[in-house]
Amino acid sequence: MKKYYNEEFETMPRHEMEYWQSLNLCKTIRRVYDRVPLIRQRMDELKVKPEDIKHIKDIVKLPFTTKLDLRDTYPYGLFACDMSEIVRLHASSGTTGKQIVVGYTKKDIDIWAECAARALVSVGGSKDDIVHVSYGYGLFTGGLGLHYGAELLGAVTLPASSGNTNRQVTMIKDFGSTILCCTPSYALYIGDTLEQMGVNLSEIKLKSGLFGAEPWTENMRSEIEKRLGIKAYDIYGLSEISGPGVSFDCECQSGMHINEDHFYPEIIDPVTCEPLPDGRQGELVFTSITKEAFPLIRYRTRDITSLSHEKCSCGRTLVKMSRLRGRTDDMLIIRGVNVFPSQIESVLLSLGQGAPHYQMIVERVNNLDTLEVQVEMSDELFSDQVKKLDAIEENISNAIYSTLGLSAKVRLVEPRTIARSEGKAKRVIDNRNLK
């Protein structure tokens, strides 16, 4: 079985990688300066010309790009090639405004497929596998990204998409799926459905899963592995850069390797925008150094993580990013305390006193923020005495206060009453009017 999909780049010495990155960054900056008016204007304002960019370290001279820029130039204002060269369009859901539209040339699709194939190989995938893709298809990048990666690998590709979970379980069992690709919250939902349908883990052939598109915790990884009897791996991507396959877990499960021969990462302080060293948590920034259609320059992802350039024991030299802590735009400020949903999730799963399904509800009452955490009971807990349930609620509330320094009302709710997600889980309902 192959250990790497592309050993040359996945194990490339650092000095060779920097040469490759520098060469491609210079080409890309010349391309966007000539073809993307917004980037040319921003560079001119900073008095930076393409010829000033000679090495990958010169990237700090370049302007940042934000999601607002993508919306302001909707739909094609940041494309760096003619529409005649575009073979695919994808777009974000547009839940907070106009959709983010991204384009791909044939070369861009080929690069994306290889990045996804690298991720599949890293979790033990080969041409002998049946890859069950339960990410959504369509304008969302999740489904087609892993689909093309699996086909490039030569594996049997099962384009299940999301939804109709009973049918998904039947396919996993009857078709012999071996690798599952979906969001972590949907993986848990599949685990619940397996149990409800009376399917024993000995009846399925799943061995591993690639789960992404939303932040999740080590405790949730353990829960998925237990529910599905597999090894659960993280995969990261975003529509603006390339979809799933920007980075991926390896067998060590100690951080995601970034395909840095295509996507150059930086970590910055989200307030000052100053670069941060390895090991420091900050905002992840990407530059697409090989893309033709939509090469974003220093794109602020809003994702919070850190980087490590230490060589991994798997043999890969690709820089690693730590598990996402959350997003700067998902962070809640409640009574002056910064709260990420993943922190609440970690507390709940570490206690093991409820099902791994929860929802945070934030209100403002008499000018004071209140936090209620609804936690779904397991079937076993549901039959317990009221006095015991009260004690569990108090125990969870105390654990949240101990971890965050924030008091929260905890309410246990009946099994299967918190809405399940077939895509990204909706963990927060913020009813405050903060405008």
CSV table of C-alpha atoms in Angstrom, one decimal:
chain,number,residue,atom,x,y,z
A,1,MET,CA,0.0,0.0,0.0
A,2,LYS,CA,1.3,3.5,-0.9
A,3,LYS,CA,2.3,5.6,2.1
A,4,TYR,CA,2.2,8.9,0.1
A,5,TYR,CA,0.3,9.9,-3.0
A,6,ASN,CA,3.1,12.3,-4.1
A,7,GLU,CA,6.2,11.4,-2.2
A,8,GLU,CA,8.4,14.1,-3.9
A,9,PHE,CA,6.3,17.0,-2.5
A,10,GLU,CA,5.0,15.4,0.6
A,11,THR,CA,8.6,14.7,1.9
A,12,MET,CA,10.4,17.6,0.2
A,13,PRO,CA,13.3,19.2,2.1
A,14,ARG,CA,12.5,22.6,3.5
A,15,HIS,CA,15.0,24.5,1.3
A,16,GLU,CA,13.5,22.8,-1.9
A,17,MET,CA,10.0,23.6,-0.8
A,18,GLU,CA,10.8,27.3,-0.3
A,19,TYR,CA,12.4,27.4,-3.7
A,20,TRP,CA,9.2,25.9,-5.2
A,21,GLN,CA,7.0,28.3,-3.3
A,22,SER,CA,9.1,31.4,-4.2
A,23,LEU,CA,9.1,30.5,-7.9
A,24,ASN,CA,5.3,30.1,-8.0
A,25,LEU,CA,4.5,33.1,-5.8
A,26,CYS,CA,6.5,35.3,-8.2
A,27,LYS,CA,4.5,34.0,-11.2
A,28,THR,CA,1.2,34.3,-9.4
A,29,ILE,CA,1.8,37.9,-8.2
A,30,ARG,CA,2.7,38.9,-11.7
A,31,ARG,CA,-0.5,37.3,-12.9
A,32,VAL,CA,-2.9,38.9,-10.4
A,33,TYR,CA,-1.2,42.3,-10.7
A,34,ASP,CA,-1.8,42.2,-14.5
A,35,ARG,CA,-5.3,40.7,-14.4
A,36,VAL,CA,-7.0,41.6,-11.1
A,37,PRO,CA,-7.7,45.4,-10.7
A,38,LEU,CA,-8.4,45.2,-6.9
A,39,ILE,CA,-5.0,43.5,-6.2
A,40,ARG,CA,-3.2,45.9,-8.5
A,41,GLN,CA,-4.8,48.9,-6.7
A,42,ARG,CA,-3.9,47.5,-3.3
A,43,MET,CA,-0.3,46.8,-4.2
A,44,ASP,CA,0.0,50.3,-5.8
A,45,GLU,CA,-1.3,51.8,-2.5
A,46,LEU,CA,1.5,49.9,-0.7
A,47,LYS,CA,4.0,50.9,-3.4
A,48,VAL,CA,4.8,47.2,-4.1
A,49,LYS,CA,5.5,46.0,-7.6
A,50,PRO,CA,5.6,42.4,-8.8
A,51,GLU,CA,9.4,42.7,-9.2
A,52,ASP,CA,9.7,43.4,-5.5
A,53,ILE,CA,8.5,39.9,-4.7
A,54,LYS,CA,11.6,37.7,-5.1
A,55,HIS,CA,11.2,35.1,-2.3
A,56,ILE,CA,8.4,33.5,-0.4
A,57,LYS,CA,9.4,35.5,2.7
A,58,ASP,CA,8.5,38.7,0.7
A,59,ILE,CA,4.9,37.7,1.0
A,60,VAL,CA,4.6,40.0,4.1
A,61,LYS,CA,4.9,43.0,1.7
A,62,LEU,CA,1.6,42.1,0.0
A,63,PRO,CA,-1.9,43.2,1.0
A,64,PHE,CA,-4.5,41.0,2.7
A,65,THR,CA,-7.7,39.8,1.1
A,66,THR,CA,-10.9,39.3,3.0
A,67,LYS,CA,-14.3,37.8,2.5
A,68,LEU,CA,-15.7,41.3,2.1
A,69,ASP,CA,-13.5,41.8,-0.9
A,70,LEU,CA,-15.0,38.7,-2.5
A,71,ARG,CA,-18.5,40.0,-1.9
A,72,ASP,CA,-17.7,43.5,-3.1
A,73,THR,CA,-16.3,42.1,-6.4
A,74,TYR,CA,-19.1,39.6,-6.9
A,75,PRO,CA,-19.3,37.5,-9.0
A,76,TYR,CA,-16.1,37.4,-11.1
A,77,GLY,CA,-14.1,40.5,-10.0
A,78,LEU,CA,-11.1,38.5,-8.5
A,79,PHE,CA,-10.8,36.0,-11.4
A,80,ALA,CA,-7.4,36.1,-13.0
A,81,CYS,CA,-8.3,34.4,-16.3
A,82,ASP,CA,-11.0,34.7,-19.0
A,83,MET,CA,-14.3,32.9,-18.5
A,84,SER,CA,-13.4,30.9,-21.6
A,85,GLU,CA,-10.7,29.2,-19.5
A,86,ILE,CA,-13.1,28.4,-16.6
A,87,VAL,CA,-14.4,24.8,-16.4
A,88,ARG,CA,-16.1,24.8,-13.0
A,89,LEU,CA,-17.8,27.3,-10.6
A,90,HIS,CA,-18.5,26.7,-7.0
A,91,ALA,CA,-20.1,29.1,-4.4
A,92,SER,CA,-20.6,29.5,-0.7
A,93,SER,CA,-24.1,29.2,0.8
A,94,GLY,CA,-24.4,33.0,0.9
A,95,THR,CA,-26.2,32.9,4.4
A,96,THR,CA,-24.7,36.3,5.4
A,97,GLY,CA,-25.0,38.1,2.1
A,98,LYS,CA,-24.1,37.5,-1.6
A,99,GLN,CA,-22.5,34.2,-2.4
A,100,ILE,CA,-18.8,33.8,-2.7
A,101,VAL,CA,-18.2,32.6,-6.3
A,102,VAL,CA,-15.0,30.8,-7.1
A,103,GLY,CA,-13.8,29.5,-10.4
A,104,TYR,CA,-11.5,26.6,-11.6
A,105,THR,CA,-9.5,26.0,-14.7
A,106,LYS,CA,-8.8,22.4,-15.7
A,107,LYS,CA,-5.4,22.6,-14.1
A,108,ASP,CA,-7.0,23.9,-10.8
A,109,ILE,CA,-9.3,20.9,-10.8
A,110,ASP,CA,-6.4,18.6,-11.3
A,111,ILE,CA,-4.5,20.2,-8.4
A,112,TRP,CA,-7.6,19.9,-6.1
A,113,ALA,CA,-8.1,16.3,-7.0
A,114,GLU,CA,-4.5,15.5,-6.2
A,115,CYS,CA,-4.7,17.2,-2.8
A,116,ALA,CA,-7.8,15.2,-1.9
A,117,ALA,CA,-6.1,12.0,-3.1
A,118,ARG,CA,-3.1,12.8,-0.8
A,119,ALA,CA,-5.6,13.1,2.1
A,120,LEU,CA,-7.2,9.7,1.2
A,121,VAL,CA,-3.8,7.9,1.0
A,122,SER,CA,-2.8,9.5,4.4
A,123,VAL,CA,-5.7,7.6,6.1
A,124,GLY,CA,-4.9,4.3,4.4
A,125,GLY,CA,-6.8,4.8,1.2
A,126,SER,CA,-6.0,2.9,-2.0
A,127,LYS,CA,-7.5,1.8,-5.2
A,128,ASP,CA,-9.0,-1.2,-3.3
A,129,ASP,CA,-11.3,1.0,-1.2
A,130,ILE,CA,-14.9,2.1,-1.5
A,131,VAL,CA,-15.0,5.8,-0.6
A,132,HIS,CA,-18.5,6.8,0.7
A,133,VAL,CA,-18.8,10.5,0.1
A,134,SER,CA,-21.6,12.0,2.3
A,135,TYR,CA,-20.6,15.6,2.0
A,136,GLY,CA,-23.2,17.7,0.0
A,137,TYR,CA,-22.8,17.9,-3.7
A,138,GLY,CA,-23.6,20.9,-5.9
A,139,LEU,CA,-22.2,24.4,-5.3
A,140,PHE,CA,-20.7,23.3,-2.0
A,141,THR,CA,-17.1,22.1,-2.5
A,142,GLY,CA,-17.2,19.2,-0.1
A,143,GLY,CA,-18.8,16.4,-2.1
A,144,LEU,CA,-17.0,16.9,-5.5
A,145,GLY,CA,-13.6,17.5,-3.9
A,146,LEU,CA,-13.4,14.1,-2.2
A,147,HIS,CA,-15.2,12.5,-5.2
A,148,TYR,CA,-12.5,13.6,-7.6
A,149,GLY,CA,-9.8,12.7,-5.2
A,150,ALA,CA,-11.2,9.2,-4.8
A,151,GLU,CA,-11.5,8.7,-8.6
A,152,LEU,CA,-7.9,9.9,-9.1
A,153,LEU,CA,-6.8,7.4,-6.5
A,154,GLY,CA,-8.6,4.7,-8.5
A,155,ALA,CA,-10.9,3.8,-5.6
A,156,VAL,CA,-14.6,3.0,-6.0
A,157,THR,CA,-16.4,6.3,-5.4
A,158,LEU,CA,-19.9,6.3,-3.9
A,159,PRO,CA,-21.5,9.7,-4.4
A,160,ALA,CA,-24.0,9.3,-1.6
A,161,SER,CA,-24.3,13.0,-0.8
A,162,SER,CA,-26.0,13.9,2.5
A,163,GLY,CA,-29.5,13.1,3.7
A,164,ASN,CA,-31.7,10.0,4.0
A,165,THR,CA,-29.5,8.6,6.7
A,166,ASN,CA,-31.3,5.2,7.0
A,167,ARG,CA,-30.5,4.7,3.3
A,168,GLN,CA,-26.9,5.8,3.9
A,169,VAL,CA,-26.5,3.1,6.6
A,170,THR,CA,-28.0,0.5,4.3
A,171,MET,CA,-25.4,1.5,1.6
A,172,ILE,CA,-22.5,1.4,4.0
A,173,LYS,CA,-23.6,-2.1,5.0
A,174,ASP,CA,-24.6,-3.6,1.7
A,175,PHE,CA,-22.0,-1.9,-0.6
A,176,GLY,CA,-19.1,-2.5,1.8
A,177,SER,CA,-18.0,1.1,2.1
A,178,THR,CA,-14.5,1.4,3.7
A,179,ILE,CA,-13.8,5.1,4.0
A,180,LEU,CA,-16.5,7.6,5.1
A,181,CYS,CA,-16.2,11.3,4.1
A,182,CYS,CA,-18.7,13.8,5.8
A,183,THR,CA,-18.9,16.4,8.5
A,184,PRO,CA,-18.1,15.1,12.1
A,185,SER,CA,-21.6,15.9,13.3
A,186,TYR,CA,-23.1,13.9,10.5
A,187,ALA,CA,-20.7,11.0,11.3
A,188,LEU,CA,-22.2,11.0,14.8
A,189,TYR,CA,-25.7,11.0,13.3
A,190,ILE,CA,-24.8,8.0,11.1
A,191,GLY,CA,-23.5,6.4,14.3
A,192,ASP,CA,-26.9,7.1,16.0
A,193,THR,CA,-28.7,5.7,13.0
A,194,LEU,CA,-26.6,2.5,13.0
A,195,GLU,CA,-27.6,1.9,16.5
A,196,GLN,CA,-31.3,2.7,16.0
A,197,MET,CA,-31.4,0.3,13.0
A,198,GLY,CA,-29.8,-2.4,15.0
A,199,VAL,CA,-26.8,-2.7,12.7
A,200,ASN,CA,-23.8,-4.2,14.5
A,201,LEU,CA,-20.3,-2.8,13.8
A,202,SER,CA,-19.3,-6.3,12.8
A,203,GLU,CA,-21.7,-6.0,9.8
A,204,ILE,CA,-19.9,-3.0,8.3
A,205,LYS,CA,-16.4,-2.6,6.7
A,206,LEU,CA,-15.7,1.0,7.5
A,207,LYS,CA,-12.0,1.4,8.6
A,208,SER,CA,-11.5,5.2,8.6
A,209,GLY,CA,-13.2,8.5,7.9
A,210,LEU,CA,-12.2,12.0,6.7
A,211,PHE,CA,-14.3,14.5,8.6
A,212,GLY,CA,-14.2,18.3,8.2
A,213,ALA,CA,-16.1,21.5,7.2
A,214,GLU,CA,-16.7,22.4,10.9
A,215,PRO,CA,-14.5,22.6,14.0
A,216,TRP,CA,-14.5,19.5,16.2
A,217,THR,CA,-12.6,18.3,19.3
A,218,GLU,CA,-10.4,15.4,20.3
A,219,ASN,CA,-13.2,14.1,22.5
A,220,MET,CA,-15.6,14.2,19.5
A,221,ARG,CA,-13.0,12.2,17.5
A,222,SER,CA,-13.0,9.5,20.3
A,223,GLU,CA,-16.8,9.4,20.2
A,224,ILE,CA,-16.9,9.0,16.5
A,225,GLU,CA,-14.3,6.2,16.6
A,226,LYS,CA,-16.2,4.4,19.3
A,227,ARG,CA,-19.6,4.8,17.5
A,228,LEU,CA,-18.4,3.7,14.1
A,229,GLY,CA,-15.5,1.4,15.0
A,230,ILE,CA,-13.0,3.4,12.8
A,231,LYS,CA,-10.1,5.8,12.9
A,232,ALA,CA,-11.4,9.3,12.5
A,233,TYR,CA,-9.2,11.9,10.7
A,234,ASP,CA,-9.5,15.6,10.1
A,235,ILE,CA,-9.5,17.3,6.7
A,236,TYR,CA,-9.6,21.0,6.1
A,237,GLY,CA,-10.5,23.2,3.2
A,238,LEU,CA,-12.5,26.2,2.3
A,239,SER,CA,-14.3,27.2,-0.9
A,240,GLU,CA,-12.3,30.3,-1.4
A,241,ILE,CA,-9.0,28.4,-1.5
A,242,SER,CA,-9.8,25.0,-2.9
A,243,GLY,CA,-12.3,23.0,-0.9
A,244,PRO,CA,-11.4,19.9,1.1
A,245,GLY,CA,-7.7,18.8,0.7
A,246,VAL,CA,-6.0,22.1,1.7
A,247,SER,CA,-4.7,20.1,4.7
A,248,PHE,CA,-5.2,16.7,6.1
A,249,ASP,CA,-4.5,14.4,9.1
A,250,CYS,CA,-2.0,11.6,8.8
A,251,GLU,CA,-1.7,8.3,10.8
A,252,CYS,CA,-0.3,10.3,13.7
A,253,GLN,CA,-3.5,12.3,14.2
A,254,SER,CA,-1.3,15.1,15.6
A,255,GLY,CA,-2.2,18.0,13.3
A,256,MET,CA,-3.1,18.5,9.6
A,257,HIS,CA,-0.4,18.6,6.9
A,258,ILE,CA,-0.9,21.6,4.6
A,259,ASN,CA,-0.4,21.0,0.9
A,260,GLU,CA,2.0,24.0,1.0
A,261,ASP,CA,3.3,23.4,-2.5
A,262,HIS,CA,-0.1,24.9,-3.5
A,263,PHE,CA,-1.3,26.9,-0.5
A,264,TYR,CA,1.2,28.9,1.5
A,265,PRO,CA,0.1,29.4,5.1
A,266,GLU,CA,0.7,32.2,7.6
A,267,ILE,CA,-0.5,32.8,11.2
A,268,ILE,CA,-1.2,36.4,12.1
A,269,ASP,CA,-2.5,38.2,15.2
A,270,PRO,CA,-6.1,38.9,14.2
A,271,VAL,CA,-6.1,42.4,15.7
A,272,THR,CA,-2.6,43.7,14.7
A,273,CYS,CA,-2.2,41.5,11.6
A,274,GLU,CA,1.4,40.9,12.7
A,275,PRO,CA,2.9,37.5,11.8
A,276,LEU,CA,3.1,35.0,14.7
A,277,PRO,CA,5.8,32.3,15.2
A,278,ASP,CA,5.2,28.5,15.2
A,279,GLY,CA,3.2,27.3,18.1
A,280,ARG,CA,1.3,30.6,18.6
A,281,GLN,CA,-2.5,30.5,18.1
A,282,GLY,CA,-3.7,33.1,15.6
A,283,GLU,CA,-5.7,33.6,12.4
A,284,LEU,CA,-4.8,31.4,9.5
A,285,VAL,CA,-4.0,33.2,6.2
A,286,PHE,CA,-3.5,31.5,2.9
A,287,THR,CA,-2.0,32.5,-0.5
A,288,SER,CA,-2.8,30.3,-3.5
A,289,ILE,CA,0.5,30.1,-5.3
A,290,THR,CA,-0.4,27.7,-8.1
A,291,LYS,CA,-4.1,28.4,-8.9
A,292,GLU,CA,-4.9,30.0,-12.3
A,293,ALA,CA,-8.5,31.1,-12.1
A,294,PHE,CA,-8.9,32.4,-8.5
A,295,PRO,CA,-5.5,32.9,-6.9
A,296,LEU,CA,-6.2,34.6,-3.6
A,297,ILE,CA,-3.4,36.6,-2.0
A,298,ARG,CA,-3.0,36.5,1.8
A,299,TYR,CA,-6.6,35.6,2.3
A,300,ARG,CA,-7.8,35.9,6.0
A,301,THR,CA,-9.7,32.7,6.7
A,302,ARG,CA,-10.9,33.8,10.2
A,303,ASP,CA,-10.0,30.3,11.4
A,304,ILE,CA,-8.0,30.1,14.6
A,305,THR,CA,-5.0,27.6,14.7
A,306,SER,CA,-1.2,27.4,14.9
A,307,LEU,CA,1.5,26.0,12.7
A,308,SER,CA,4.4,23.6,13.3
A,309,HIS,CA,7.3,23.0,10.9
A,310,GLU,CA,8.7,20.0,12.8
A,311,LYS,CA,9.1,16.9,10.7
A,312,CYS,CA,6.3,14.5,11.4
A,313,SER,CA,7.0,10.9,12.4
A,314,CYS,CA,4.9,9.8,9.3
A,315,GLY,CA,7.8,11.1,7.2
A,316,ARG,CA,6.0,14.1,5.7
A,317,THR,CA,7.8,17.4,5.9
A,318,LEU,CA,4.7,19.4,5.0
A,319,VAL,CA,4.0,22.1,7.6
A,320,LYS,CA,1.2,21.1,10.1
A,321,MET,CA,-1.7,23.1,11.4
A,322,SER,CA,-3.3,22.3,14.7
A,323,ARG,CA,-6.9,21.4,15.1
A,324,LEU,CA,-9.1,24.5,14.6
A,325,ARG,CA,-10.0,26.2,17.8
A,326,GLY,CA,-12.8,28.0,16.1
A,327,ARG,CA,-13.3,31.1,14.0
A,328,THR,CA,-12.9,34.7,14.9
A,329,ASP,CA,-16.4,35.3,13.5
A,330,ASP,CA,-17.9,32.3,15.4
A,331,MET,CA,-16.4,33.4,18.7
A,332,LEU,CA,-19.1,34.7,21.1
A,333,ILE,CA,-18.4,37.3,23.7
A,334,ILE,CA,-20.6,36.6,26.7
A,335,ARG,CA,-20.3,38.9,29.7
A,336,GLY,CA,-16.8,39.8,28.5
A,337,VAL,CA,-15.7,36.2,28.1
A,338,ASN,CA,-14.5,34.8,24.7
A,339,VAL,CA,-16.4,31.6,24.1
A,340,PHE,CA,-15.9,29.1,21.2
A,341,PRO,CA,-18.6,26.3,20.8
A,342,SER,CA,-15.7,23.8,20.6
A,343,GLN,CA,-14.9,24.6,24.3
A,344,ILE,CA,-18.4,23.7,25.4
A,345,GLU,CA,-18.3,20.6,23.3
A,346,SER,CA,-15.0,19.5,24.9
A,347,VAL,CA,-16.5,20.0,28.4
A,348,LEU,CA,-19.6,17.9,27.6
A,349,LEU,CA,-17.8,15.0,25.9
A,350,SER,CA,-15.1,14.9,28.7
A,351,LEU,CA,-17.8,14.4,31.3
A,352,GLY,CA,-19.7,11.7,29.3
A,353,GLN,CA,-23.0,12.7,31.0
A,354,GLY,CA,-25.2,13.1,27.9
A,355,ALA,CA,-25.3,12.3,24.2
A,356,PRO,CA,-22.8,14.3,22.0
A,357,HIS,CA,-25.6,16.6,20.8
A,358,TYR,CA,-25.9,20.1,22.2
A,359,GLN,CA,-27.0,23.7,21.4
A,360,MET,CA,-26.0,27.0,23.0
A,361,ILE,CA,-28.7,29.7,23.3
A,362,VAL,CA,-27.6,33.2,24.1
A,363,GLU,CA,-30.1,35.8,25.2
A,364,ARG,CA,-29.9,39.4,26.6
A,365,VAL,CA,-32.2,39.9,29.6
A,366,ASN,CA,-32.2,43.3,31.4
A,367,ASN,CA,-29.0,44.2,29.6
A,368,LEU,CA,-27.3,41.1,30.9
A,369,ASP,CA,-26.1,38.2,28.6
A,370,THR,CA,-27.4,34.8,29.5
A,371,LEU,CA,-26.2,31.4,28.3
A,372,GLU,CA,-28.3,28.3,28.2
A,373,VAL,CA,-26.7,25.0,27.1
A,374,GLN,CA,-29.2,22.4,26.0
A,375,VAL,CA,-27.7,18.9,26.2
A,376,GLU,CA,-29.5,15.9,24.8
A,377,MET,CA,-29.8,13.0,27.2
A,378,SER,CA,-28.9,9.4,26.3
A,379,ASP,CA,-31.8,6.9,26.4
A,380,GLU,CA,-30.3,5.5,29.7
A,381,LEU,CA,-30.3,9.0,31.3
A,382,PHE,CA,-33.9,9.7,30.1
A,383,SER,CA,-35.2,7.0,32.4
A,384,ASP,CA,-33.3,8.2,35.5
A,385,GLN,CA,-35.0,10.0,38.5
A,386,VAL,CA,-35.5,13.8,38.3
A,387,LYS,CA,-33.2,14.3,41.3
A,388,LYS,CA,-30.3,12.5,39.5
A,389,LEU,CA,-30.9,14.6,36.3
A,390,ASP,CA,-30.8,17.8,38.4
A,391,ALA,CA,-27.4,16.7,39.8
A,392,ILE,CA,-26.1,16.1,36.2
A,393,GLU,CA,-27.2,19.5,35.1
A,394,GLU,CA,-25.4,21.1,38.1
A,395,ASN,CA,-22.3,19.0,37.4
A,396,ILE,CA,-22.1,20.1,33.7
A,397,SER,CA,-22.8,23.8,34.7
A,398,ASN,CA,-19.9,23.6,37.3
A,399,ALA,CA,-17.6,22.1,34.7
A,400,ILE,CA,-18.4,24.9,32.2
A,401,TYR,CA,-17.8,27.5,34.9
A,402,SER,CA,-14.5,25.8,35.9
A,403,THR,CA,-13.3,25.8,32.3
A,404,LEU,CA,-14.6,29.2,31.0
A,405,GLY,CA,-15.2,31.2,34.2
A,406,LEU,CA,-18.7,31.7,32.9
A,407,SER,CA,-21.9,30.6,34.5
A,408,ALA,CA,-24.4,28.8,32.2
A,409,LYS,CA,-27.8,27.3,32.8
A,410,VAL,CA,-27.7,23.7,31.6
A,411,ARG,CA,-30.9,22.0,30.6
A,412,LEU,CA,-31.1,18.3,29.7
A,413,VAL,CA,-33.6,17.6,26.9
A,414,GLU,CA,-35.1,14.4,25.7
A,415,PRO,CA,-33.3,12.1,23.3
A,416,ARG,CA,-33.3,13.0,19.6
A,417,THR,CA,-35.0,16.4,20.2
A,418,ILE,CA,-32.0,18.6,19.1
A,419,ALA,CA,-32.1,18.9,15.3
A,420,ARG,CA,-29.6,16.7,13.5
A,421,SER,CA,-27.5,18.1,10.8
A,422,GLU,CA,-26.7,16.6,7.4
A,423,GLY,CA,-24.1,19.3,6.8
A,424,LYS,CA,-22.6,21.7,9.2
A,425,ALA,CA,-24.1,21.5,12.7
A,426,LYS,CA,-25.9,24.6,14.0
A,427,ARG,CA,-24.5,24.8,17.5
A,428,VAL,CA,-25.4,28.4,18.5
A,429,ILE,CA,-28.6,30.4,18.6
A,430,ASP,CA,-27.8,34.0,19.4
A,431,ASN,CA,-31.0,35.9,20.2
A,432,ARG,CA,-29.2,39.1,21.2
A,433,ASN,CA,-29.8,42.2,19.1
A,434,LEU,CA,-26.2,43.3,18.9
A,435,LYS,CA,-26.5,45.8,16.0
